[in-house]
Coordinates of C-alpha atoms in Angstrom, one line a residue:
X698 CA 105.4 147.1 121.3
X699 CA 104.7 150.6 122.3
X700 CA 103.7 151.8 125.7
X701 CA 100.3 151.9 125.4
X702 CA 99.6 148.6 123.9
X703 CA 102.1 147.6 126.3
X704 CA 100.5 148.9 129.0
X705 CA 97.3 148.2 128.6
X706 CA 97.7 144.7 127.7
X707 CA 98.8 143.7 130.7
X708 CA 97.2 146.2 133.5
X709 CA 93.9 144.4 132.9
X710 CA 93.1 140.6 132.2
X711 CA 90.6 140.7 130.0
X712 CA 91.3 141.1 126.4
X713 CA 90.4 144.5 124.7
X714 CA 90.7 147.0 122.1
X715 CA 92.1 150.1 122.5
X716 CA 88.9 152.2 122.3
X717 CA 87.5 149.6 125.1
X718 CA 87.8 150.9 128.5
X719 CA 88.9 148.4 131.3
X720 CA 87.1 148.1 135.0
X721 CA 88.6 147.1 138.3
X722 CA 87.3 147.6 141.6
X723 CA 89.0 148.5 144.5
X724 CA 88.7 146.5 147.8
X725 CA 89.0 148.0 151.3
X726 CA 91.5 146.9 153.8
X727 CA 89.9 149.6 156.2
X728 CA 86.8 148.2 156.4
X729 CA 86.7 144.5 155.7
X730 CA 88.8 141.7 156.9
X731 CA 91.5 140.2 154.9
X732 CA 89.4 137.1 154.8
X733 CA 86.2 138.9 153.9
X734 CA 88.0 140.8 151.2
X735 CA 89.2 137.7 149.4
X736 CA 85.7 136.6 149.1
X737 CA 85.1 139.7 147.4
X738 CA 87.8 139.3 145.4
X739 CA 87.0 135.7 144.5
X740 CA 83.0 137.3 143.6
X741 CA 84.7 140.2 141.9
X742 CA 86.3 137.9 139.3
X743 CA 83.4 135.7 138.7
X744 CA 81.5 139.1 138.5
X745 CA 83.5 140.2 135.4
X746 CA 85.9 142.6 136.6
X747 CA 89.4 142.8 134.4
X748 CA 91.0 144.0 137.9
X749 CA 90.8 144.0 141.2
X750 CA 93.0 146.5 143.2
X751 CA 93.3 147.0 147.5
X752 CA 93.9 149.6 149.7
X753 CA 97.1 150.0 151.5
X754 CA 96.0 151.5 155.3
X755 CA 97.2 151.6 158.3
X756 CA 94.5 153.7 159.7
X757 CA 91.1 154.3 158.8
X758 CA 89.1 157.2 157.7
X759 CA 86.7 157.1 161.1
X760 CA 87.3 157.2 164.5
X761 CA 86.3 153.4 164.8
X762 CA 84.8 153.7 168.6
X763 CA 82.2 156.0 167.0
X764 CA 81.7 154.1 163.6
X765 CA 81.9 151.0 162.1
X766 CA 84.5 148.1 163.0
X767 CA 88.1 148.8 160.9
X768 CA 90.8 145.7 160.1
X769 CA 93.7 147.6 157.4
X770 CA 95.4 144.2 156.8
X771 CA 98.5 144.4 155.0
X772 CA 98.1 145.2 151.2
X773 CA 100.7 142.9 150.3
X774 CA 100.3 139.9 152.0
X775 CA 96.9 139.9 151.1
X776 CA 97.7 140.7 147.3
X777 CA 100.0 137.5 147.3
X778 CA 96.3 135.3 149.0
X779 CA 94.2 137.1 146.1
X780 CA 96.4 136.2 143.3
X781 CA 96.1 132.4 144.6
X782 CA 92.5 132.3 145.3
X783 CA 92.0 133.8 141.6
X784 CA 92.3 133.1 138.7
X785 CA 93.3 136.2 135.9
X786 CA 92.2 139.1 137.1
X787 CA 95.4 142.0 137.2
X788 CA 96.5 142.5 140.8
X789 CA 97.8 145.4 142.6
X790 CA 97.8 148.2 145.3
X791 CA 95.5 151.4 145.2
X792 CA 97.3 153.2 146.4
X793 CA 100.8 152.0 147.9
X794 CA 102.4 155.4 149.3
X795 CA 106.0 155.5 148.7
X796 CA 107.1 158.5 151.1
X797 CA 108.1 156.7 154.3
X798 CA 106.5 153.6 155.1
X799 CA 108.0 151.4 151.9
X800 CA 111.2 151.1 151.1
X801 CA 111.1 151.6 147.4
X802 CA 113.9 149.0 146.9
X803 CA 111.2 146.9 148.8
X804 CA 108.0 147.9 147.0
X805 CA 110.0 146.9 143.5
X806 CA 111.2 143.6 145.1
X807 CA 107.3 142.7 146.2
X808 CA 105.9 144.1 143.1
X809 CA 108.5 141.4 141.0
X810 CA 107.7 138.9 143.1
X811 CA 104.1 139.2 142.5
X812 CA 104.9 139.1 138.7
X813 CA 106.5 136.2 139.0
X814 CA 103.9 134.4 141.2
X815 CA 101.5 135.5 139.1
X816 CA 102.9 136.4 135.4
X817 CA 100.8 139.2 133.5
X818 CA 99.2 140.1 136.5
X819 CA 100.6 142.4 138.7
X820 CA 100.9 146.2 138.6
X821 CA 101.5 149.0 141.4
X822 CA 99.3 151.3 141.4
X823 CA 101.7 154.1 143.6
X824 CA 101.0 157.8 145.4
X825 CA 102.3 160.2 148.4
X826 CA 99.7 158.9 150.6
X827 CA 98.3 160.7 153.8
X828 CA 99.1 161.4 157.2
X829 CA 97.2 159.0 159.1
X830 CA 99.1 156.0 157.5
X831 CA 102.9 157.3 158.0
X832 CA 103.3 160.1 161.1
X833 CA 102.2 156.7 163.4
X834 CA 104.9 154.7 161.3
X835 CA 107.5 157.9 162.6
X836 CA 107.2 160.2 159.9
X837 CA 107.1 163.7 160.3
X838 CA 104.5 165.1 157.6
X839 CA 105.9 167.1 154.9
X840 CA 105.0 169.4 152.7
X841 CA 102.9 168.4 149.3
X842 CA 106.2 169.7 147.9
X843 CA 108.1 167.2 149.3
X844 CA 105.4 164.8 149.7
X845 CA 106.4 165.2 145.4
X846 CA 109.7 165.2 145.3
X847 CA 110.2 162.0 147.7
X848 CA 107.3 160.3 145.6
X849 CA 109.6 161.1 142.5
X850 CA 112.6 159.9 143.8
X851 CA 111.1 157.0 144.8
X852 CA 109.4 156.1 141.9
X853 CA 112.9 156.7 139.6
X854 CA 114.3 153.6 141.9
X855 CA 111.4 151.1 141.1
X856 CA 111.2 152.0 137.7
X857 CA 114.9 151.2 137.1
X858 CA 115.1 148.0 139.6
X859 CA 112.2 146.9 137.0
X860 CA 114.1 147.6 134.4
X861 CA 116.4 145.1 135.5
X862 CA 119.2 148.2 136.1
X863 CA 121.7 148.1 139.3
X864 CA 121.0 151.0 140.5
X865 CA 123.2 153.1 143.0
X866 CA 120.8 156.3 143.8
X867 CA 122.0 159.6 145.5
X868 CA 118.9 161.5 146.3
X869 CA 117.6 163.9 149.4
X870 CA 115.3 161.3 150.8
X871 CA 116.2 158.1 149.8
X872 CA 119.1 156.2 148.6
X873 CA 120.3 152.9 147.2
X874 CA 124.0 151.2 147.1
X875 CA 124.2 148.9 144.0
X876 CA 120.7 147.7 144.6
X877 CA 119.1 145.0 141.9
X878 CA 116.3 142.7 142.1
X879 CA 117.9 138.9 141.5
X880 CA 114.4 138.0 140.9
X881 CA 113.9 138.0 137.2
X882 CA 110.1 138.5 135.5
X883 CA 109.1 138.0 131.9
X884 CA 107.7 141.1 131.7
X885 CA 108.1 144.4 133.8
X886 CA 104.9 145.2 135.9
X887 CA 103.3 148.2 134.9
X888 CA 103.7 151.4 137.7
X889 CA 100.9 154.1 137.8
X890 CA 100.8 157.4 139.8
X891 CA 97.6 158.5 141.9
X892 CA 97.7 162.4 141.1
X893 CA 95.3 164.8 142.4
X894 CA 96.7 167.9 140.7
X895 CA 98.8 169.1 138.0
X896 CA 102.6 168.5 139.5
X897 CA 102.0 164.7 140.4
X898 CA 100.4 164.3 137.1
X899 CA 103.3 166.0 135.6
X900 CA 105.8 163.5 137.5
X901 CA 103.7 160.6 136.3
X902 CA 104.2 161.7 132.5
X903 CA 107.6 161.5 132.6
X904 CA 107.8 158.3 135.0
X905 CA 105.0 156.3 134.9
X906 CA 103.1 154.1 132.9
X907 CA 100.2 155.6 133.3
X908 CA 98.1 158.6 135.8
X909 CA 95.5 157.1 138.8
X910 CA 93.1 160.1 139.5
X911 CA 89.5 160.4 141.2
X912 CA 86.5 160.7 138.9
X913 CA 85.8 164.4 139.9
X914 CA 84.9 166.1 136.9
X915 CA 85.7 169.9 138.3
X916 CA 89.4 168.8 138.9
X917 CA 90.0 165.4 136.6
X918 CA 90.3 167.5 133.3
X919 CA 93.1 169.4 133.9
X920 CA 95.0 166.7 135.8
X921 CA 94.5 164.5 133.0
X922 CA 95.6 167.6 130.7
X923 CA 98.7 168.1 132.5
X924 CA 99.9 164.3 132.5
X925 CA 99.4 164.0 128.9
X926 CA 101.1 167.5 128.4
X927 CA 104.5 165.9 130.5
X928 CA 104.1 162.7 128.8
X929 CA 104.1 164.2 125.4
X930 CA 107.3 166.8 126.7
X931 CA 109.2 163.7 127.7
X932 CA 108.7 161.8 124.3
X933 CA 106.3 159.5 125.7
X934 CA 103.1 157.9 124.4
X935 CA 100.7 158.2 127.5
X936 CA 99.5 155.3 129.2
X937 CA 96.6 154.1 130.9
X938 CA 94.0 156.9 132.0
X939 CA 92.4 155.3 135.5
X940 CA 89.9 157.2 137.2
X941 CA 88.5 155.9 140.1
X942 CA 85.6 156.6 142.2
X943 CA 83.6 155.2 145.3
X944 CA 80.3 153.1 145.1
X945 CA 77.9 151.7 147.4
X946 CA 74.5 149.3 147.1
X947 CA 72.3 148.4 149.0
X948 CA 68.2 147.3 148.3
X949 CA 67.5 150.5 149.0
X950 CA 69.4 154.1 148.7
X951 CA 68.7 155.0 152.4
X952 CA 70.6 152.0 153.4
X953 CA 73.5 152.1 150.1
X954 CA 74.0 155.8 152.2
X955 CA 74.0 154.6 155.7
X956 CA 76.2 151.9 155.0
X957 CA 78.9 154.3 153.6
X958 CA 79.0 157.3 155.6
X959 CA 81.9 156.9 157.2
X960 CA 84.1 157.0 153.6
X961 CA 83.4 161.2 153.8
X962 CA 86.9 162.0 154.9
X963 CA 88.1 161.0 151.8
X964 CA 86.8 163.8 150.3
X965 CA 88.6 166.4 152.1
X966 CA 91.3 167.8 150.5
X967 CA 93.1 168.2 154.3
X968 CA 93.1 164.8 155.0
X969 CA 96.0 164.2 152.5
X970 CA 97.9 167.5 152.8
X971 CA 98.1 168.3 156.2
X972 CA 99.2 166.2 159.2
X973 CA 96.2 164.8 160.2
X974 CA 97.0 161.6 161.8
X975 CA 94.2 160.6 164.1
X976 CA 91.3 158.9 162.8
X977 CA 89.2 160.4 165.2
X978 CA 90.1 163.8 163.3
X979 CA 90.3 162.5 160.2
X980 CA 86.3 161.6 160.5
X981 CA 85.7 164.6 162.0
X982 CA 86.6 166.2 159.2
X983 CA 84.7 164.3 156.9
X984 CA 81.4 165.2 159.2
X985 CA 81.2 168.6 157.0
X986 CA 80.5 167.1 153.8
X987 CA 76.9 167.1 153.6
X988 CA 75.0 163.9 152.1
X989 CA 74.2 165.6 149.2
X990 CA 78.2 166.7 148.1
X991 CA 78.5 162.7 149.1
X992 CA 76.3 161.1 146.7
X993 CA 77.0 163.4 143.9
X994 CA 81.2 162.3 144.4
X995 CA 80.3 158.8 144.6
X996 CA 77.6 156.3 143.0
X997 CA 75.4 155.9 146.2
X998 CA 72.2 154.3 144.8
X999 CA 70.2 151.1 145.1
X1000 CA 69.3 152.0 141.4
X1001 CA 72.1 149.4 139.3
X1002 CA 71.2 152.4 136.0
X1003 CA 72.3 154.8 138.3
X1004 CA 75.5 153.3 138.6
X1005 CA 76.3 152.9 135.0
X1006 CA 75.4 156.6 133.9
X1007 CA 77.6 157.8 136.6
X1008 CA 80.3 155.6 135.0
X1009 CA 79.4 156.6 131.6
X1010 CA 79.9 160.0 132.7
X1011 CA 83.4 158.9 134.2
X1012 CA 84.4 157.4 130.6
X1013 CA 83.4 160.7 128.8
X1014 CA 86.1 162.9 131.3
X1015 CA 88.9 160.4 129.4
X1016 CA 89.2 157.4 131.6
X1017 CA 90.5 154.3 129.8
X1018 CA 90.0 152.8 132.5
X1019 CA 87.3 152.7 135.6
X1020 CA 88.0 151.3 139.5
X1021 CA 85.1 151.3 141.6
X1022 CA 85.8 151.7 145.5
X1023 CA 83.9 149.0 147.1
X1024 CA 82.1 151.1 150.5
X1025 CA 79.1 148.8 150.2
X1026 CA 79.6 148.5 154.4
X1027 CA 75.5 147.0 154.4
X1028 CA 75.9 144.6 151.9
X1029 CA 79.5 144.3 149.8
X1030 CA 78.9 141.3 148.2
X1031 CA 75.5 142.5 146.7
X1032 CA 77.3 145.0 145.0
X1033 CA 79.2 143.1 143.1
X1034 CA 77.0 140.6 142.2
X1035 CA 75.0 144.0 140.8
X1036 CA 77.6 144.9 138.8
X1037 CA 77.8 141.7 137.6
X1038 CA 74.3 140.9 136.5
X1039 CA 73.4 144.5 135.2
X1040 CA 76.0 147.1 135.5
X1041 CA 78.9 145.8 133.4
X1042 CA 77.0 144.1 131.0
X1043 CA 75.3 147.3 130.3
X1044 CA 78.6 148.9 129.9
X1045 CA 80.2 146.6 127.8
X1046 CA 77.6 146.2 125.3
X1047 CA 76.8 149.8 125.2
X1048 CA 73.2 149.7 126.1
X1049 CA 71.5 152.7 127.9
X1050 CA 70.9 152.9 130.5
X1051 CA 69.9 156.7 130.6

């Protein structure tokens, strides 16, 4: 079986061709409780979506005196309560940064057990992460350069603890003795790498399964570009293309904004490369982008066609396959059960919605 059949057999649930592209939605420990995220989950599923992923926080993107409330639950206790309180939908982290916080002989051990609890399920979706999630944890922020190159070395160990090696590992950052996971799966989870420029999506040709990349279309092109380039270097067929974007509903589009405002610092480039650790700065930040530059990243609209020719559009920069970042803070479960009723059916049978 090659890669990508392989690959995308198994990331999502729901049987497809290989022209077909897959959706997921993403599900945010910052904002919601572990509790209220597993009825999201359970909604997402009965919604029709092949996937549902969750953040992996410690912080928040908002100073949370100042905005609204924030929980950041652990991903993977709460990944384990999904999988039970589900029923086929793939399972997995968006992203889980693997520069400090996780042990990678760890992150491969939970990601196997997942498997197992849940077989043809699981997947790690995997990144550098930012700041305000690992200098409280003790790290000292580094570089993006070595934000990489500890994200790579990383990555190498899980890949080969999957692959059922024992592995005894000698790098800068991290290193194993004779590590192996006694915990045997049927298959080996699938491991994608978020990539916001051309170097990560270099390292996730030649390692990963597959490239996790926001749906901007100024920057997704050449990311895209460059991970199929590496893939093709290393003698690899490229795997799954996931672009991912935030989305918010509401009955009306003053209220789908209002009720995601405080998701801005995402959208600034700092947040992730320098050491901004506070919440408090990290919204602050996010202040400066104007409504407009908001709404036109994201699908912000009480308008369910708006939402599907923004995805459209999404599809058309290469994605195989879509996650939509749940922000809905007004009314979450309404936005699934939109997508549900009108936005993936349109999308599925090709209908325009234009």
């Amino acid at each position: 079986m090659g890669l990508v059949e392989s690959v995308r057999g198994v990331l999502w649930a729901r049987k497809r061709q290989p022209e077909q592209v897959a959706y997921g939605i993403a599900l945010a420990h910052e904002r919601f409780s572990p509790a209220e995220l597993l009825e999201q989950a359970v909604a997402a599923e009965r919604a029709g979506f092949d996937a549902i992923c969750c953040s992996d926080h410690l912080a928040p993107w908002w100073k949370v005196e100042q905005g609204p409330p924030a929980h950041c639950g652990n991903a993977w206790v709460w990944l384990g309560a999904a999988g039970r309180a589900t029923e086929q939908v793939s399972l997995g982290p968006a992203v889980t940064a693997l520069v400090h916080r996780y042990n990678p002989v760890v992150v491969a051990q939970q990601l196997a057990t997942l498997e197992q609890l849940y077989p043809g399920r699981a997947f790690l979706g995997a990144g550098s992460g930012e700041a305000m999630n690992e200098i409280p944890a003790g790290m000292r922020w580094p570089s993006v350069s070595e934000q990489l190159r500890r994200t790579e070395e990383a990555l190498e160990i899980i890949k080969r603890l999957l692959d059922g090696e024992t592995v005894t590992f000698n790098g800068k950052y991290f290193t194993t003795d004779s590590a192996r996971l006694y915990l045997r799966t049927e298959r080996r989870p699938p491991v994608y790498l978020s990539a916001f420029g051309p170097q990560a999506a270099e390292i996730a040709g030649r390692l990963a399964d597959g490239i996790w990349t926001l749906a901007d279309p100024q920057r997704a092109p050449s990311v895209i570009a460059s991970y199929r380039r590496a893939a093709e270097q290393a003698g690899r067929e490229p795997g799954e293309i996931i672009l991912q974007g935030m989305a918010s509903w509401a009955p009306d589009d003053d209220a789908a904004l209002e009720g995601a405002r405080e998701w801005k610092g995402t959208l600034v480039d700092e947040n992730y490369t320098h050491p901004v650790s506070d919440p408090a700065d990290v919204g602050a930040n996010g202040s400066d982008v104007s409504d407009m530059k908001f709404k036109t990243m994201g699908l912000i609209s009480s308008d369910p066609a708006a939402h599907t020719k923004k995805i459209k559009a999404m599809q058309r920069l290469g994605a195989t396959a879509v996650v939509i970042m749940n922000i809905s803070g007004n009314d979450p479960l309404g936005m699934v059960r939109v997508y549900g009723d009108e936005v993936l059916p349109a999308l599925r049978e090709g209908r325009s919605s234009l």
